[in-house]
Coordinates of C-alpha atoms and ligand atoms in Angstrom, one line a residue:
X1 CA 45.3 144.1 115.3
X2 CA 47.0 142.7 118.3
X3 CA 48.0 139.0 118.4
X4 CA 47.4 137.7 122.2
X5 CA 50.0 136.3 124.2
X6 CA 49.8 132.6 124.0
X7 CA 47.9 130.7 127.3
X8 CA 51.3 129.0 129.3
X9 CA 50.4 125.1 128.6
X10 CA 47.3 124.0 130.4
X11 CA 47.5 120.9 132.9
X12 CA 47.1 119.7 136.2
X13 CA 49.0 119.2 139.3
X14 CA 48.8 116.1 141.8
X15 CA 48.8 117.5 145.2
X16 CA 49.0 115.1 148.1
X17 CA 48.7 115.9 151.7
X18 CA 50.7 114.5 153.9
X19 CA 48.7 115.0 156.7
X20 CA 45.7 112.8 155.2
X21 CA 47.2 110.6 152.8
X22 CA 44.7 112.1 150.2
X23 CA 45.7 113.2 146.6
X24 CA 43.8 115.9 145.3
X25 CA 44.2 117.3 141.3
X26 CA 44.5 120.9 140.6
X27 CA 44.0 122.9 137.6
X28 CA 46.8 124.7 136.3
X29 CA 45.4 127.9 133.7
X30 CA 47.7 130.4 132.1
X31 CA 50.4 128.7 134.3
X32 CA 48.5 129.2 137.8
X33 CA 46.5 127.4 140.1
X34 CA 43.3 128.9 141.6
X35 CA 44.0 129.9 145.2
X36 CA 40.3 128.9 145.7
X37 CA 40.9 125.2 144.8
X38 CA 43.0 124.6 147.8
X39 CA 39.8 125.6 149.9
X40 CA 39.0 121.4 149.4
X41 CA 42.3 120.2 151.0
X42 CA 41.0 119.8 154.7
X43 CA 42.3 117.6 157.4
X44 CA 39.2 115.3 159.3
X45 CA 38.4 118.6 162.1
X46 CA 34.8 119.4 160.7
X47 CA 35.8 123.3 161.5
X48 CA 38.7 123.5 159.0
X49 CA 38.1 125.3 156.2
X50 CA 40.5 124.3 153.7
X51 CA 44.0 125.0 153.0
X52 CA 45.0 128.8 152.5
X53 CA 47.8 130.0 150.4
X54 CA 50.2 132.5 152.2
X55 CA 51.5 135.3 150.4
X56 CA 52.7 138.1 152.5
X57 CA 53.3 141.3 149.9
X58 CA 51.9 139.6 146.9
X59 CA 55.3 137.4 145.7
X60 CA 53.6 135.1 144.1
X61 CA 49.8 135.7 143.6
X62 CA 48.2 137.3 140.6
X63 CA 45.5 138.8 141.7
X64 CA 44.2 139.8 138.2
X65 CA 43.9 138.9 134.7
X66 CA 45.0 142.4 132.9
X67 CA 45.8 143.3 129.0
X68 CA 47.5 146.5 129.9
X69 CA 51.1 146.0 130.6
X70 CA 53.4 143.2 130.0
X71 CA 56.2 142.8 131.7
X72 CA 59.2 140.2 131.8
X73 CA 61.4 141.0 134.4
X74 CA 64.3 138.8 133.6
X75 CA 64.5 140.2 130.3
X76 CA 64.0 143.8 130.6
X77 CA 61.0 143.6 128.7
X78 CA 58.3 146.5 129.1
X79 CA 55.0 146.8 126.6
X80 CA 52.0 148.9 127.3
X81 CA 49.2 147.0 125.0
X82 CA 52.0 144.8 123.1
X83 CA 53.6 148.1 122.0
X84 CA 57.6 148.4 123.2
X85 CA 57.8 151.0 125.9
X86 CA 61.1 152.3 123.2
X87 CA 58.8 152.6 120.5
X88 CA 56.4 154.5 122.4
X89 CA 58.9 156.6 124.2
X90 CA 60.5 157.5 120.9
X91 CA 57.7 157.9 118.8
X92 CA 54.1 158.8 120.3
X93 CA 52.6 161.1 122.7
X94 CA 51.9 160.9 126.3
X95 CA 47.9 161.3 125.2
X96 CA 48.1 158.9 122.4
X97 CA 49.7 156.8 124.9
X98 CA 46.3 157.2 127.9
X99 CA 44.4 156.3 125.2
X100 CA 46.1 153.3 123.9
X101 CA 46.0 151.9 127.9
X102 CA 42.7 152.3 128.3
X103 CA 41.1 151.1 124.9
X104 CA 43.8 148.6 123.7
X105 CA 44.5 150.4 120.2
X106 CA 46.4 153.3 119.6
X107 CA 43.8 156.4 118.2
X108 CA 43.1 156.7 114.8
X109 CA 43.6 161.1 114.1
X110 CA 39.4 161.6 114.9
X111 CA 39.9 159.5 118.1
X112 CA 42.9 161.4 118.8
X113 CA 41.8 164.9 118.0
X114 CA 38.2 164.2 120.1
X115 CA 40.2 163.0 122.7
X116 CA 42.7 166.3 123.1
X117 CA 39.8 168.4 122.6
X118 CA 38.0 166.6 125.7
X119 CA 40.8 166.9 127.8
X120 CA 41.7 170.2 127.2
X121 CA 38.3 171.4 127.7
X122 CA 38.3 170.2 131.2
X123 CA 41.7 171.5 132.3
X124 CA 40.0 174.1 134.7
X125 CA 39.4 173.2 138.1
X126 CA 36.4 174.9 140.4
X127 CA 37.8 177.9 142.0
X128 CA 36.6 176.5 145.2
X129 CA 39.5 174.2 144.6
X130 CA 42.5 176.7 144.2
X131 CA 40.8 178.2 147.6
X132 CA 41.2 174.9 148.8
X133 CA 44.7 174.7 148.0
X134 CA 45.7 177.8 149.4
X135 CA 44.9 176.7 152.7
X136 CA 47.9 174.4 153.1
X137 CA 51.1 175.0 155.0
X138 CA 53.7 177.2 153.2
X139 CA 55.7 173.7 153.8
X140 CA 53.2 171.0 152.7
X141 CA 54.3 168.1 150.4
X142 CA 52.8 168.6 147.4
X143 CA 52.3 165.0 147.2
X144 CA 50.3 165.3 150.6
X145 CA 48.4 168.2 148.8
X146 CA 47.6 166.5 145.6
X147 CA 46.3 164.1 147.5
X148 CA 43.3 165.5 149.6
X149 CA 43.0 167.7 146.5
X150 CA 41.9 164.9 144.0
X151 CA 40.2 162.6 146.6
X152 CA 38.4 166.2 147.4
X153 CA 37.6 166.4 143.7
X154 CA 34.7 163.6 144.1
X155 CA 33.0 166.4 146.6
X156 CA 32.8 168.2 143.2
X157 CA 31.1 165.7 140.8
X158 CA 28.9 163.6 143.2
X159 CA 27.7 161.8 140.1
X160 CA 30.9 160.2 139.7
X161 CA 29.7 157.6 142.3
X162 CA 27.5 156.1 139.1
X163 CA 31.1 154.4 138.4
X164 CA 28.8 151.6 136.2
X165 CA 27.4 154.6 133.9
X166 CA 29.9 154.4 131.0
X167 CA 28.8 158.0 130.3
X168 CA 30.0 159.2 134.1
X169 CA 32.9 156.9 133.7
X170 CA 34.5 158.4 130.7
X171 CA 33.6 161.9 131.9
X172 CA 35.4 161.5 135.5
X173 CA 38.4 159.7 133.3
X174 CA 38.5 162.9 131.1
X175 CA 38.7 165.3 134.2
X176 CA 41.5 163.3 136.3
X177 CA 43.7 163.5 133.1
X178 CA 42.6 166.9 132.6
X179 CA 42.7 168.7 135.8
X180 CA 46.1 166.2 137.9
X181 CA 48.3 168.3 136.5
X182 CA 46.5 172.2 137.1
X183 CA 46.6 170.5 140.6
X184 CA 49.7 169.5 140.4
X185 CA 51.1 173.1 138.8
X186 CA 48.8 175.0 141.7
X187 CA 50.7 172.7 144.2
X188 CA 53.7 173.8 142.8
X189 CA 53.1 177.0 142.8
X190 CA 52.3 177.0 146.3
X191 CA 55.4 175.6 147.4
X192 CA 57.6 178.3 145.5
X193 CA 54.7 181.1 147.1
X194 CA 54.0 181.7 143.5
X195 CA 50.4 183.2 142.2
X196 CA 48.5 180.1 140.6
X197 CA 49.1 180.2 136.7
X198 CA 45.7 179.5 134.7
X199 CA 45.4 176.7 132.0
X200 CA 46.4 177.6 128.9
X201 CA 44.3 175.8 126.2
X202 CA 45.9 176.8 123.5
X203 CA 49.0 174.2 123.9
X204 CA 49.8 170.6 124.2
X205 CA 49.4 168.5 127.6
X206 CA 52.8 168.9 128.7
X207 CA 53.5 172.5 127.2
X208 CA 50.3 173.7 129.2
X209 CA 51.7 171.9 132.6
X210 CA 55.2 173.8 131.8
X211 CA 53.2 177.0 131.7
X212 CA 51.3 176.5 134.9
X213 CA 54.4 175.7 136.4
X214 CA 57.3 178.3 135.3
X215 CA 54.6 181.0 133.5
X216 CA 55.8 184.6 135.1
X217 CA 54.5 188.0 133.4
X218 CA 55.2 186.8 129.6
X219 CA 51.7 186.9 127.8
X220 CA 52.2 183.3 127.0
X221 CA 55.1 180.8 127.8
X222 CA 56.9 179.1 125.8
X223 CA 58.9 175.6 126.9
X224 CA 62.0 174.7 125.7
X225 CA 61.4 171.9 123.3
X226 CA 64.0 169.6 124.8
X227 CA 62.1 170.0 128.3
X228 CA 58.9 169.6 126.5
X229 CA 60.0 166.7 124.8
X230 CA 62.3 165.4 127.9
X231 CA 58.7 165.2 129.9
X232 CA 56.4 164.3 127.4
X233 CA 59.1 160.9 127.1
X234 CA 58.8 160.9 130.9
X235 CA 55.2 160.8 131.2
X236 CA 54.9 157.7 128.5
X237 CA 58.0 155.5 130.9
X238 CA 55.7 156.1 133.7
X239 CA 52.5 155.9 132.1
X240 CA 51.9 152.3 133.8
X241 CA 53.6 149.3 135.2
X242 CA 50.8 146.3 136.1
X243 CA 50.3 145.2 139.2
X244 CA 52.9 147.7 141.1
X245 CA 51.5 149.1 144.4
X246 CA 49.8 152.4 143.6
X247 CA 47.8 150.1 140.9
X248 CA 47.3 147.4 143.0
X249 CA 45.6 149.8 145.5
X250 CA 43.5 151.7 143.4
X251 CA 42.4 148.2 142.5
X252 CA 41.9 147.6 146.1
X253 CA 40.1 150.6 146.6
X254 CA 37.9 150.6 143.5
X255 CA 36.7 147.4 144.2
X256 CA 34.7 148.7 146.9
X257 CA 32.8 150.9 144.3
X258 CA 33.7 154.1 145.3
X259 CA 34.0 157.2 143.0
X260 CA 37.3 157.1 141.0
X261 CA 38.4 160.4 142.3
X262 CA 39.0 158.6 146.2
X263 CA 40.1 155.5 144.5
X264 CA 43.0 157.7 142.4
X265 CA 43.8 159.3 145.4
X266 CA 44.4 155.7 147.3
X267 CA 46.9 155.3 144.0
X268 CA 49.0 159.1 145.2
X269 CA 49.2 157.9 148.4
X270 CA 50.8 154.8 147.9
X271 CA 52.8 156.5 145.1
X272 CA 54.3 158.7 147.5
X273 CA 56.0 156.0 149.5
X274 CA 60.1 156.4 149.5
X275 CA 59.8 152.2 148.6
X276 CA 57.7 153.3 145.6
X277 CA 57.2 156.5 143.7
X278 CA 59.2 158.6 146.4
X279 CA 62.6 156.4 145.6
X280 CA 63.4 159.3 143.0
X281 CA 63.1 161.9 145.5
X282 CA 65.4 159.9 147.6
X283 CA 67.7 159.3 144.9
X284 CA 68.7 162.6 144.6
X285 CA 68.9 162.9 148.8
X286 CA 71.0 159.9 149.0
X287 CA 73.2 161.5 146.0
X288 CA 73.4 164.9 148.0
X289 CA 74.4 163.4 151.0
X290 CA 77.2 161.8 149.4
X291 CA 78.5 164.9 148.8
X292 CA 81.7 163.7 146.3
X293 CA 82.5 160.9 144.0
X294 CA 85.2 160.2 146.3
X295 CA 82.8 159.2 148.8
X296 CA 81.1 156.4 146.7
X297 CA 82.9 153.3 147.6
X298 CA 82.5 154.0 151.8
X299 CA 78.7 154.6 150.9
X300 CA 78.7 151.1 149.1
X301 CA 80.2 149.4 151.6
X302 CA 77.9 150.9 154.2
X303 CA 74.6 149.7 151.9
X304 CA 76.3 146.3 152.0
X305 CA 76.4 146.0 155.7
X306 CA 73.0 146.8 156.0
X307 CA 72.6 150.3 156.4
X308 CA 70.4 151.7 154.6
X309 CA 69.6 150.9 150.7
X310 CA 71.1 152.2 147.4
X311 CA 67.5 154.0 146.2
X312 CA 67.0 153.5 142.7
X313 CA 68.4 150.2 142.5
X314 CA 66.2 146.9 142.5
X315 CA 62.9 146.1 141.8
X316 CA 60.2 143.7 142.6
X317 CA 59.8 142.3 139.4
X318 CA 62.9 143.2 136.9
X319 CA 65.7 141.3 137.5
X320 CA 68.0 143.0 134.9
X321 CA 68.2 146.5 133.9
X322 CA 65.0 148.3 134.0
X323 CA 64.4 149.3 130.3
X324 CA 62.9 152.9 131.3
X325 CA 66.1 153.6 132.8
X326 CA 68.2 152.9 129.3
X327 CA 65.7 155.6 127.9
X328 CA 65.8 157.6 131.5
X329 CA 69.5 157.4 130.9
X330 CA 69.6 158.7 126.9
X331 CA 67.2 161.6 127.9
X332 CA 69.5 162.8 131.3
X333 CA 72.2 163.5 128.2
X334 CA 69.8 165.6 126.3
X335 CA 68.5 167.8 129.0
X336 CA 71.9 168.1 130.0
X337 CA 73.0 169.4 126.6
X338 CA 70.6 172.7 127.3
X339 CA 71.3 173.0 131.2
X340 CA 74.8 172.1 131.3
X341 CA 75.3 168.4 133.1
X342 CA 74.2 168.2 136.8
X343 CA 77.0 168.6 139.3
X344 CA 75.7 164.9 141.1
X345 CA 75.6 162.9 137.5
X346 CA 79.2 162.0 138.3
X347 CA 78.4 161.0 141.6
X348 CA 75.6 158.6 140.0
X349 CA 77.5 157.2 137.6
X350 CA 79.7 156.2 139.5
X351 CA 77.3 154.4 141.7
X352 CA 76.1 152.6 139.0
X353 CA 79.3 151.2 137.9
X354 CA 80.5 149.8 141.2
X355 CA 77.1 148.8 142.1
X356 CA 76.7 146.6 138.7
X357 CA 80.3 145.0 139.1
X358 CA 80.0 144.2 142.9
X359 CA 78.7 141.2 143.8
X360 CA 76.4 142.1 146.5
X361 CA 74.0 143.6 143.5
X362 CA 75.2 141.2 141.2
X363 CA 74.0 138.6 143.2
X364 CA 70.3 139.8 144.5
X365 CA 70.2 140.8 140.2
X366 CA 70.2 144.7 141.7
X367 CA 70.3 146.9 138.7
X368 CA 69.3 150.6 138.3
X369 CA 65.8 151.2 138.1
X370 CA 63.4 154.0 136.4
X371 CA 63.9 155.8 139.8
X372 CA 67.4 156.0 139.4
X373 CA 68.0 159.0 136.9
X374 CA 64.7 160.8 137.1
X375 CA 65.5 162.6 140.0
X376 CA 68.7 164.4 138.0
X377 CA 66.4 165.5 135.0
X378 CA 64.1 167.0 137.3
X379 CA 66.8 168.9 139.0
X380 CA 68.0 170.0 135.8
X381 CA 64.5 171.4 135.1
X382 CA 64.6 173.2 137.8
X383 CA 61.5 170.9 139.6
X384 CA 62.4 171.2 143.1
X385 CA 63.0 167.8 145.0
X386 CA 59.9 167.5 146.7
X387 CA 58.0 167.7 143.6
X388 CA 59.5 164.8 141.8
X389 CA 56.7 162.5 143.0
X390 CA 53.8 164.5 141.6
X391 CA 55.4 164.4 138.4
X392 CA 55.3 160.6 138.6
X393 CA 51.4 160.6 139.4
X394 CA 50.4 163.1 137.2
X395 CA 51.9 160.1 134.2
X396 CA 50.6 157.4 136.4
X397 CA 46.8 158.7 136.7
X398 CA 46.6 157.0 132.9
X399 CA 47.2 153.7 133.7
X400 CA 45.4 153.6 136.9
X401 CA 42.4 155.0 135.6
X402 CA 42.5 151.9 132.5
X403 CA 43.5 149.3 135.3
X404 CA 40.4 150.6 137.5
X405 CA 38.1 150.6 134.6
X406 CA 39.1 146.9 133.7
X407 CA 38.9 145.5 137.2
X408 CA 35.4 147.3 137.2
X409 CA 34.4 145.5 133.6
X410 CA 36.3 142.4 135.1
X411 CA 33.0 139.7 135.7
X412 CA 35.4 137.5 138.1
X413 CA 36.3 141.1 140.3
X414 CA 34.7 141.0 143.5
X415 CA 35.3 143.3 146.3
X416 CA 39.5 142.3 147.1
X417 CA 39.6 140.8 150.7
X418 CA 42.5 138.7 151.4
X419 CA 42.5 135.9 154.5
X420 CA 44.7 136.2 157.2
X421 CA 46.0 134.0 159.4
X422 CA 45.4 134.5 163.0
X423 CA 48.3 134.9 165.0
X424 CA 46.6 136.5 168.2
X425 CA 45.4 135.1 171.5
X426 CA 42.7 132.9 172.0
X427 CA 39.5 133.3 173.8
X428 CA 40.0 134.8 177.3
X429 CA 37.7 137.3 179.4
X430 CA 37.6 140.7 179.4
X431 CA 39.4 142.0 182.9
X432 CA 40.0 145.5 183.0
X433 CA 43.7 147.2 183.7
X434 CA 42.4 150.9 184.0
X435 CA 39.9 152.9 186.1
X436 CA 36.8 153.7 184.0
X437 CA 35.9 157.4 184.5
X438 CA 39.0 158.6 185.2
X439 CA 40.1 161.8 184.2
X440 CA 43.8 162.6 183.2
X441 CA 45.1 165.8 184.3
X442 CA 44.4 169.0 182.2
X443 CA 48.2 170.0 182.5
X444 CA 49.6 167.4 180.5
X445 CA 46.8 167.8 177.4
X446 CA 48.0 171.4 177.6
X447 CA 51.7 170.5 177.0
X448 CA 50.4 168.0 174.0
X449 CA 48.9 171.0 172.5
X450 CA 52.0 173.3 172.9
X451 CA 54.0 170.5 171.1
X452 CA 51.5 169.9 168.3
Ligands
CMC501 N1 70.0 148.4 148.0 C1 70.6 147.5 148.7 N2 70.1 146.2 148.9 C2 68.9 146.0 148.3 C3 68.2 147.0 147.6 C4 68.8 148.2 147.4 N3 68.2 149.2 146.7 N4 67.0 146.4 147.1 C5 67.0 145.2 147.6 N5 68.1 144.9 148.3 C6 68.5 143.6 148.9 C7 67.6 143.3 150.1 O1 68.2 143.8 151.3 C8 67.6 141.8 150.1 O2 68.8 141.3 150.6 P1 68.9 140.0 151.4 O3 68.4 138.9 150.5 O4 70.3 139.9 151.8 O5 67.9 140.2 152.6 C9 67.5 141.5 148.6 O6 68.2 142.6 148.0 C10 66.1 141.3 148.1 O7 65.4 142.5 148.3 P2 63.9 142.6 148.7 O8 63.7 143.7 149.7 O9 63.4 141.2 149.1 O10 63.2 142.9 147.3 P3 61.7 143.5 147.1 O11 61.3 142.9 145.8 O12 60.9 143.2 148.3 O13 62.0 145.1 147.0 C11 62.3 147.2 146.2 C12 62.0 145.8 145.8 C13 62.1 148.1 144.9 C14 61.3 147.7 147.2 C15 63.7 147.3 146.7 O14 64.7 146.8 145.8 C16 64.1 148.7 147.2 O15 63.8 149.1 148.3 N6 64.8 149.5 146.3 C17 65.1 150.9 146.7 C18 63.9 151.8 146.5 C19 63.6 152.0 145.1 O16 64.5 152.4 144.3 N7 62.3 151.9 144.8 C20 61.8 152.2 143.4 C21 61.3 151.0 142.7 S1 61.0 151.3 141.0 C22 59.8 152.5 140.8 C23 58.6 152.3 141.6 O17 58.1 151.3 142.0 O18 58.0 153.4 141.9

């Protein structure tokens, strides 16, 4: 059974405002104060409504209580339901791992087996839905594509709406992790101008993506274990990470009460963000346009005066080496025992080394992230760049489903709605600077068109 992490020490804190004179006492829980509680420290104007805490990007705010993930980001510490994130990595499956996010305990073998057989049943998507996919540019981002296609998904189960139904909830849970990656492997497909390769029940969650992926005329396809095994690893570091973006706006999202399909998709398209999931694809650009190890200590210097950023270095919350890139780093060496090693790892390395003994980085605690090796496994497995992402959020879908599920059994969630504060004009009257009823010339919406 799992021991809980132990409350931070309960207390108070004197607040006084200088403005009044008044002293006001605060309680502190699990080592916060309730933004709320500040609502009663108001100056004598009858319309002021109370003192707001300002928190631009969510430095300093938990918006949730969660028993997901734990992170400490000083320490390099990462646990998904108290388990180490090495432990998992090195010893369970990604499945097991969905599971264990969502219901707090790692399967027993019934839970386990019911489980597989659930999500493998559901693996096939409505035909309507490959139709759907074929009707995106030869060019399209697959990220862009996965998108509209699991936010279209909800078109196909209307019943998911009944998100308080525990019956609809599991099944919609089932079909994301069952049908993200046959959307993800169609949207691959597309991009290469491949036919789309049917699921193949008959093998394992990752074995059946690598068959919808690189399946050509053999009667049934058979990964190489070390990629099986490289991605299954993959899919467990990226699994879930608390209150990151993609989380925190499916949590956003979901706590309007719409279907889980459109608040999953709200996750992808956060995900895709080059700040966010999209750092490995821009890893592996940034490498490229290096060009040559030689080139590595002009690139530095450039990142240091300010332009651009080294991708796949820092993070929001861990201030020391992010402990999925250790394991990120151990499984590059693997997969490059079967493909040979990637012609950029040198250029990487080296990267790394000047970047953790320079003290720009040292300084800002910049280390390398999950982000930062990814990208070169992916190469190696022949995943073409743009497809990096999807890979992410087909790992991801597990722990935003569990965080959705437990912000919707969360009795203190309420629709999310932060305050602003008003920076615009006051008051003034409405004078008007343009002609009402005035038509612009044909000729220049004709030469939009011919540019769009
Ligand atoms: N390269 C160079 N300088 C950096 C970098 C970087 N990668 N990251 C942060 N800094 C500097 C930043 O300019 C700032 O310097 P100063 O104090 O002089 O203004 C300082 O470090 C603090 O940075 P910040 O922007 O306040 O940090 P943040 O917590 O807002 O941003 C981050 C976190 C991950 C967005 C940022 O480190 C970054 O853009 N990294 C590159 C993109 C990346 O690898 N993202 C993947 C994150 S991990 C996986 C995931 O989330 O999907």
């Amino acid at each position: 059974m799992a021991t809980t992490i132990a409350p931070a020490a309960e207390g108070t804190i004197e607040v006084n405002d200088t403005r009044t004179g008044q002293t006001y006492t605060l309680p502190i829980n699990d080592g916060a104060i309730r933004a709320n509680d500040l609502k009663k420290i108001k100056t004598d104007d009858a319309d002021d409504p109370g003192l707001l805490s300002y928190d631009p990007a969510f430095l300093n705010t938990a918006s949730c209580r969660s028993a997901i993930t734990f992170i400490d980001g000083d320490k390099g510490i990462l646990r998904y339901r108290g388990y180490p994130i090495e432990q998992l990595a090195e010893k369970s499956t990604f499945l097991e791992v969905a599971w264990l996010l969502r219901h707090g305990e790692l399967p027993n073998q019934s839970e386990y087996d019911s489980f597989v057989h659930d999500i493998t049943y559901h693996t096939y998507v409505h035909e309507n839905m490959r139709k759907f996919l074929e009707g995106f540019r030869y060019d399209a981002h697959p990220m862009a594509m996965l998108n509209s296609a699991v936010a279209g998904l909800a078109s196909f189960y209307p019943s998911s709406r009944n998100i308080m139904d525990p019956v609809e909830r599991n099944i919609s849970m089932i079909r994301l992790l069952a049908k993200v990656p046959t959307i993800a492997a169609y949207c691959y497909r597309h991009l290469k101008g491949l036919p789309f390769v049917y699921p193949d029940n008959d093998l394992s969650y990752v074995d059946n993506f690598l068959s919808m992926v690189a399946r050509m005329t053999e009667p049934k396809y058979q990964a190489d274990p070390i990629f099986s095994k490289a991605l299954e690893v993959l899919f467990i570091l990226h699994a879930d990470h608390e209150q990151n973006c993609s989380t925190s706006a499916v949590r956003a999202v979901g706590s309007s009460h719409v279907d889980p399909f459109s608040a999953m998709s709200a996750g992808i398209a956060a995900l895709f963000g080059p700040l966010h999931g999209g750092a490995n694809e821009q890893v592996l650009r940034m490498v490229e346009e290096i060009g040559h190890v030689k080139n590595v200590p002009k690139f530095i210097e450039e990142v240091k005066g300010g332009k651009g950023k080294l991708m796949g270095f820092g993070h929001r919350v861990y201030k020391s080496y992010d402990p999925r890139a250790k394991i990120v780093k151990a499984l590059a060496d693997d997969v490059f025992k079967v493909v040979g090693v990637d012609k950029d790892l040198e250029i990487a390395l080296e990267l790394e080394r000047i970047a953790l003994s320079d003290d720009y980085f040292k300084s800002r605690k910049l280390y390398p992230n999950v982000d930062f090796y990814t990208g070169l496994i992916y190469r190696s497995m022949a995943f073409p760049t743009d497809f990096f992402t999807v890979l992410f959020a087909i790992a991801r879908t597990a722990g935003w489903l569990a965080q959705w599920e437990e912000m919707l059994l969360d009795k203190e969630q309420k629709i999310a709605r932060p305050r602003q504060i008003y920076t615009g004009p006051a008051e003034r009257p409405y004078t008007p600077q343009i002609e009402h009823g005035h038509k612009v010339a044909g000729a220049k919406h004709k030469k939009d068109a011919l540019r769009s």
